[in-house]
Tab-separated table of C-alpha atoms in Angstrom:
chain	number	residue	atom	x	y	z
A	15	UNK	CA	87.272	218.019	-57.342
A	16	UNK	CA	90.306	219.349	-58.444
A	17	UNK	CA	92.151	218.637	-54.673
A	18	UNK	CA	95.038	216.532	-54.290
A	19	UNK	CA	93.051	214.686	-51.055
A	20	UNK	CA	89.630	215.039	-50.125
A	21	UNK	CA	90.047	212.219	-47.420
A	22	UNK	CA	92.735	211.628	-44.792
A	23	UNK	CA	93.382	208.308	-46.405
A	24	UNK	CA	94.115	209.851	-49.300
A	25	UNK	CA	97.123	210.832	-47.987
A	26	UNK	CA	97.280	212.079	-44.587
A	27	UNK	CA	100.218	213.786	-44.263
A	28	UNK	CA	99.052	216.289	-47.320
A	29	UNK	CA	95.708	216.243	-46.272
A	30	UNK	CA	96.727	217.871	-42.370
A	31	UNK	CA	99.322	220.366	-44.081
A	32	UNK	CA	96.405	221.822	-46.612
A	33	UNK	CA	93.856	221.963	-44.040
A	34	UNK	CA	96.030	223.398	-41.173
A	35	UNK	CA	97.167	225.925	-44.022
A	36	UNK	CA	93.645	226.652	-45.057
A	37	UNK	CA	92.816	227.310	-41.747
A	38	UNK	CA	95.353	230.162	-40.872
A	39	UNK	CA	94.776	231.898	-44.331
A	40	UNK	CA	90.909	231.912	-43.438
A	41	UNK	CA	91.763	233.259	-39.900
A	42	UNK	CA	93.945	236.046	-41.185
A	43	UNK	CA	91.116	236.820	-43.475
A	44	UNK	CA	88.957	237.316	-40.447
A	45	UNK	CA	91.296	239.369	-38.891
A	46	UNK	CA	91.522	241.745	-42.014
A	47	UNK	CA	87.868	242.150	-41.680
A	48	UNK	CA	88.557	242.947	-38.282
A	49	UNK	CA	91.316	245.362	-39.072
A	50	UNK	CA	88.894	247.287	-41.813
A	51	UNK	CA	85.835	247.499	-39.168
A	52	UNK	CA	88.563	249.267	-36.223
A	53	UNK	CA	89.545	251.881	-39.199
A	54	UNK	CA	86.093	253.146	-39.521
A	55	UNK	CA	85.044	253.158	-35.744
A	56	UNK	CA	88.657	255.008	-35.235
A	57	UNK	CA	87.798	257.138	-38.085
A	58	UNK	CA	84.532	258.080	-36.551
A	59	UNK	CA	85.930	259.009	-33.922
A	60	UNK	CA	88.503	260.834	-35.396
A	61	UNK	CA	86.043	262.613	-37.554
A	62	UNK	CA	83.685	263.511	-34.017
A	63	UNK	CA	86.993	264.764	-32.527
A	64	UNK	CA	88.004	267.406	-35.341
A	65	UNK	CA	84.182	268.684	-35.023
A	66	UNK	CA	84.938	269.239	-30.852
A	67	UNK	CA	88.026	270.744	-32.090
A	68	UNK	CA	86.504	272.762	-34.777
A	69	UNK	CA	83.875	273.871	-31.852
A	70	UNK	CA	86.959	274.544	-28.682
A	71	UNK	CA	88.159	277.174	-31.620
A	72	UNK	CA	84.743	278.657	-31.895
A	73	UNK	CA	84.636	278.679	-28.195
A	74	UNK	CA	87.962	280.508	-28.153
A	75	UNK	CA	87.146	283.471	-29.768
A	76	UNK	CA	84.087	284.592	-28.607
A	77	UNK	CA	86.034	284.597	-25.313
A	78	UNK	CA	88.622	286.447	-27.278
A	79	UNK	CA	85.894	288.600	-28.158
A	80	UNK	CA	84.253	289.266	-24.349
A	81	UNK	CA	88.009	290.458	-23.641
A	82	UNK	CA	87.167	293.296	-24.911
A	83	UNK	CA	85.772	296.076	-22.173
A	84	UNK	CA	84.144	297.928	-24.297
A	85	UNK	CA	81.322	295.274	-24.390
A	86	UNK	CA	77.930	296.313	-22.443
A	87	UNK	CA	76.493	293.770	-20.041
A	88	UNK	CA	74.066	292.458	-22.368
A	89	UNK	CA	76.766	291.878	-25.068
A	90	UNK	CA	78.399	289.645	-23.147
A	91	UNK	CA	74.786	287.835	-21.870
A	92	UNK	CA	74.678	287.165	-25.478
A	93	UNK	CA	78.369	285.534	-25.706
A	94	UNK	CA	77.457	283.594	-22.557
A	95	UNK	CA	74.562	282.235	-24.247
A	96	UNK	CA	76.481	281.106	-27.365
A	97	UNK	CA	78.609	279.641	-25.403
A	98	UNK	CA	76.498	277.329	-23.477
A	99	UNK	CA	75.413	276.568	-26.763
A	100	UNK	CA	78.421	275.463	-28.020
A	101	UNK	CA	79.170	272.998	-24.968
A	102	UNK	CA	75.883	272.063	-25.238
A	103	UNK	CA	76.811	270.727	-29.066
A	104	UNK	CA	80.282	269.375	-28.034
A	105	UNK	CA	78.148	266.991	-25.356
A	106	UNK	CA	75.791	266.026	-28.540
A	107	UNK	CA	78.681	265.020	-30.649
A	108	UNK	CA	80.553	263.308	-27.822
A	109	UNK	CA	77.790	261.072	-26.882
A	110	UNK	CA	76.321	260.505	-30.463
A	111	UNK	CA	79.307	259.417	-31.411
A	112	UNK	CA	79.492	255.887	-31.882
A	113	UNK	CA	79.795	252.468	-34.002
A	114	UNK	CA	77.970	249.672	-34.519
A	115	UNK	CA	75.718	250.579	-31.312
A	116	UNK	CA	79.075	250.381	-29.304
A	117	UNK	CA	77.686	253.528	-27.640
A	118	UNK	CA	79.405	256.960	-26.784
A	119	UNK	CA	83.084	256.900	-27.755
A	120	UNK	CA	83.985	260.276	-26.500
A	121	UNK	CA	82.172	260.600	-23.152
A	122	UNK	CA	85.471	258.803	-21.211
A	123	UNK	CA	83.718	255.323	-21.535
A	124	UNK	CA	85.115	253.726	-24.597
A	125	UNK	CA	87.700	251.309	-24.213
A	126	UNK	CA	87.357	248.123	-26.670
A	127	UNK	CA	90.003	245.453	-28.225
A	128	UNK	CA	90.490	244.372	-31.709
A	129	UNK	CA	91.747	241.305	-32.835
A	130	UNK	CA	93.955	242.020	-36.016
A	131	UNK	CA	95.239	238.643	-36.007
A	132	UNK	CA	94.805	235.030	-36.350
A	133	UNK	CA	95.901	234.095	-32.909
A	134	UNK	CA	95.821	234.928	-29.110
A	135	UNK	CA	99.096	236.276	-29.028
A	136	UNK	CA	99.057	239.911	-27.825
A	137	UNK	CA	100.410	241.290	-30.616
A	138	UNK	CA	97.040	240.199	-32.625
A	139	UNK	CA	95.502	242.293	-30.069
A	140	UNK	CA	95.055	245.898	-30.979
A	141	UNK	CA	93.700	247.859	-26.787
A	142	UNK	CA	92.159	251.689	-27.809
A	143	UNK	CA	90.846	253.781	-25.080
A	144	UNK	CA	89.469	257.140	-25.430
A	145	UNK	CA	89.259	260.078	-23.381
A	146	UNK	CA	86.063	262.103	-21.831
A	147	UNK	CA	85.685	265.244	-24.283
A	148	UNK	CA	82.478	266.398	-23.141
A	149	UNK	CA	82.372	270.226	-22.256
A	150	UNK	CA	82.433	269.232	-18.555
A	151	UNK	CA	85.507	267.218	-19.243
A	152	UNK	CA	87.257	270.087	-20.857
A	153	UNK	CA	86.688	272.667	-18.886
A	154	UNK	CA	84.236	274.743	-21.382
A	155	UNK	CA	81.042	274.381	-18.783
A	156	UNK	CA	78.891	277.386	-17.563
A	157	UNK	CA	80.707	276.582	-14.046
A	158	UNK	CA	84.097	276.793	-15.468
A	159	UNK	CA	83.967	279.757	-17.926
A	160	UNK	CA	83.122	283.170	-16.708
A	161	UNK	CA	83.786	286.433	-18.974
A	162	UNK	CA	82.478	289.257	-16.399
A	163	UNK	CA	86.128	291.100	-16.987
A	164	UNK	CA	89.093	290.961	-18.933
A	165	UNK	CA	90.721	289.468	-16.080
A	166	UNK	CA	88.424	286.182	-16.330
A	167	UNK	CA	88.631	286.073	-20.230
A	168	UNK	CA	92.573	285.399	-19.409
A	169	UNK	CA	92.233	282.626	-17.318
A	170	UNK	CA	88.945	281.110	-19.454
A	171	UNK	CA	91.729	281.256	-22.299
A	172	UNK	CA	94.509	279.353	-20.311
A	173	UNK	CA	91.546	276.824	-19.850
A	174	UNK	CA	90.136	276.846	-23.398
A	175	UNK	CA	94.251	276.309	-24.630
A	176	UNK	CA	94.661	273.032	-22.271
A	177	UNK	CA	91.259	271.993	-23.803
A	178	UNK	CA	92.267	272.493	-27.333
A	179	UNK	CA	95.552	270.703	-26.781
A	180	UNK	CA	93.606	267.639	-25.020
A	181	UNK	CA	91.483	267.096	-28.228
A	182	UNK	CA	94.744	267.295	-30.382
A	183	UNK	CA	96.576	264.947	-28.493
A	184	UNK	CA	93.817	262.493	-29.085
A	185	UNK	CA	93.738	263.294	-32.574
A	186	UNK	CA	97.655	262.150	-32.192
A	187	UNK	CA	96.820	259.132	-30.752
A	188	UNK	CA	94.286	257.725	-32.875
A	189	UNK	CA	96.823	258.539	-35.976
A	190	UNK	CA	98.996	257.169	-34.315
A	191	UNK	CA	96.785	253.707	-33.790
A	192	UNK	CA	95.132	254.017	-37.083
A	193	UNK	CA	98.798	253.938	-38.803
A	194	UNK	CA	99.516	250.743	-36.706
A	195	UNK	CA	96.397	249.158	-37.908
A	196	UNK	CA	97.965	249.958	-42.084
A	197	UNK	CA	100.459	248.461	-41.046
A	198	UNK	CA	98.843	245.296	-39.536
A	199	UNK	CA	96.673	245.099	-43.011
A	200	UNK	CA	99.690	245.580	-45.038
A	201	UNK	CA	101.119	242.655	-43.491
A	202	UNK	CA	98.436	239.909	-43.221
A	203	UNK	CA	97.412	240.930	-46.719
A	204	UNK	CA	101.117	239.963	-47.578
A	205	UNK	CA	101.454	236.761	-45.665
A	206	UNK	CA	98.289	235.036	-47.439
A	207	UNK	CA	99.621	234.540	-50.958
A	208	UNK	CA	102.464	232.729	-49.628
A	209	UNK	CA	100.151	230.259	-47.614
A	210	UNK	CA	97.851	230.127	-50.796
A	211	UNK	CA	100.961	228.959	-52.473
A	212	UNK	CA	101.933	226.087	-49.725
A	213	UNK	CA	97.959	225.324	-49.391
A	214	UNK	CA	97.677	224.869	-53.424
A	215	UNK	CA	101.222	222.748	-52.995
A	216	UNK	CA	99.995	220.299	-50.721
A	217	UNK	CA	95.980	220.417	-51.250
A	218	UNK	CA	95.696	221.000	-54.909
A	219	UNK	CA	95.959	218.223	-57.557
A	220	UNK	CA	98.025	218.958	-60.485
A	221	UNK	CA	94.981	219.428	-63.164
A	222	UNK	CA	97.157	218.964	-66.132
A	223	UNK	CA	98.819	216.170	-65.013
A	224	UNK	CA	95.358	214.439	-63.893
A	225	UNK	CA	93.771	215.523	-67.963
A	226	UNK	CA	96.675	213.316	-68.970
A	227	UNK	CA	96.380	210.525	-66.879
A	228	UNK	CA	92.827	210.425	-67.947
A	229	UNK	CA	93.689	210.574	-71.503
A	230	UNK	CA	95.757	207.455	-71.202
A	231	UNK	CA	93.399	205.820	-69.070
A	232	UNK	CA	90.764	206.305	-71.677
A	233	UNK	CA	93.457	205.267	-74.704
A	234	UNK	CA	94.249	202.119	-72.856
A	235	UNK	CA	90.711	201.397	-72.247
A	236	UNK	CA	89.932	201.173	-76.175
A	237	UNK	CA	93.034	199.847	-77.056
A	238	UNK	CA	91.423	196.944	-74.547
């Protein structure tokens, strides 16, 4: 079989240390698995959040834009309307955004944990929670924007600016988190040759040895 025990009574002392071995190495390779499948949901995410943020800039300057008095009424009808339709496509993205069926991950509702390694200890827990960025959320609603003057395009900009710097701090965050979980990978993936080394010690017979043995065996048993 090519083990050094396949029973207990083969030698019970190497037998728990190779299976208690083998046990954490498959555990850890669980929790690499883990680690991989919380990249791409935070990537996801990551990637819905630059589109929002791509869409706040949009936003942005067609308010710039209605600053400008010399717009007729209808002009700015027209900006209006764009710009319902852009919050109307930031609320697609943030509640089509999601994983696995997890469901919306940027409507304010997405908290989840990910175990990144082989044990209960908190520090093989990995806690993510992401904010609301739906167009309500940020401020960039038909109720919260108006561009009649250039007086309202100021304060819609103040608004649009906190908006804009809520997406980016997100953006932060889930770098931030995304780094950690490198650095998670980079470790398990280091601390299972090691173990593969102990678990081949104590649970893998010495093949060469064994061919030799057998050899003799064989010898003696003609020479008989």
């Amino acid at each position: 079989t090519g083990q050094r025990t396949i029973l207990p009574k083969d030698g019970a002392a190497f037998h728990a240390i190779s299976k208690k071995v083998d046990l954490d190495i498959r555990a850890k390779g669980m929790a690499l698995d883990n680690a991989g499948d919380a990249k791409d949901m935070l990537s996801l995410a990551e990637a819905g959040l630059l589109r929002i943020g791509e869409l706040v800039g949009n936003y942005r300057d067609l308010v710039v834009r209605a600053g400008n008095d010399t717009l007729t009424p209808e002009q700015r009808d027209d900006i209006n309307l764009e710009l319902e339709n852009i919050a109307m496509a930031i609320d697609e993205i943030a509640t089509r955004t999601n994983f696995n069926e997890t469901g919306p991950m940027l409507d304010g509702t997405f908290e989840a944990t990910f175990q990144v390694g082989p044990s209960e200890l908190d520090t093989n827990k990995l806690k993510v929670k992401i904010g609301d960025f739906s167009a309500k959320s940020l401020g960039l609603d038909p109720d919260s924007i108006h561009i009649d003057d250039n007086h309202d395009t100021m304060m819609a900009l103040s608004g649009i600016d906190i908006a804009f710097g809520k997406v980016q701090d997100q953006l932060i965050r889930l770098g931030r988190i995304q780094s950690e979980l490198t650095g998670l990978v980079n470790i398990l993936s280091g601390s299972i040759p090691p173990e593969e080394a102990i678990r081949s010690l104590y649970g893998d017979a010495d093949i060469q040895r064994q061919q030799v043995d057998l050899t003799r065996l064989r010898l003696l048993s003609q020479l008989a």
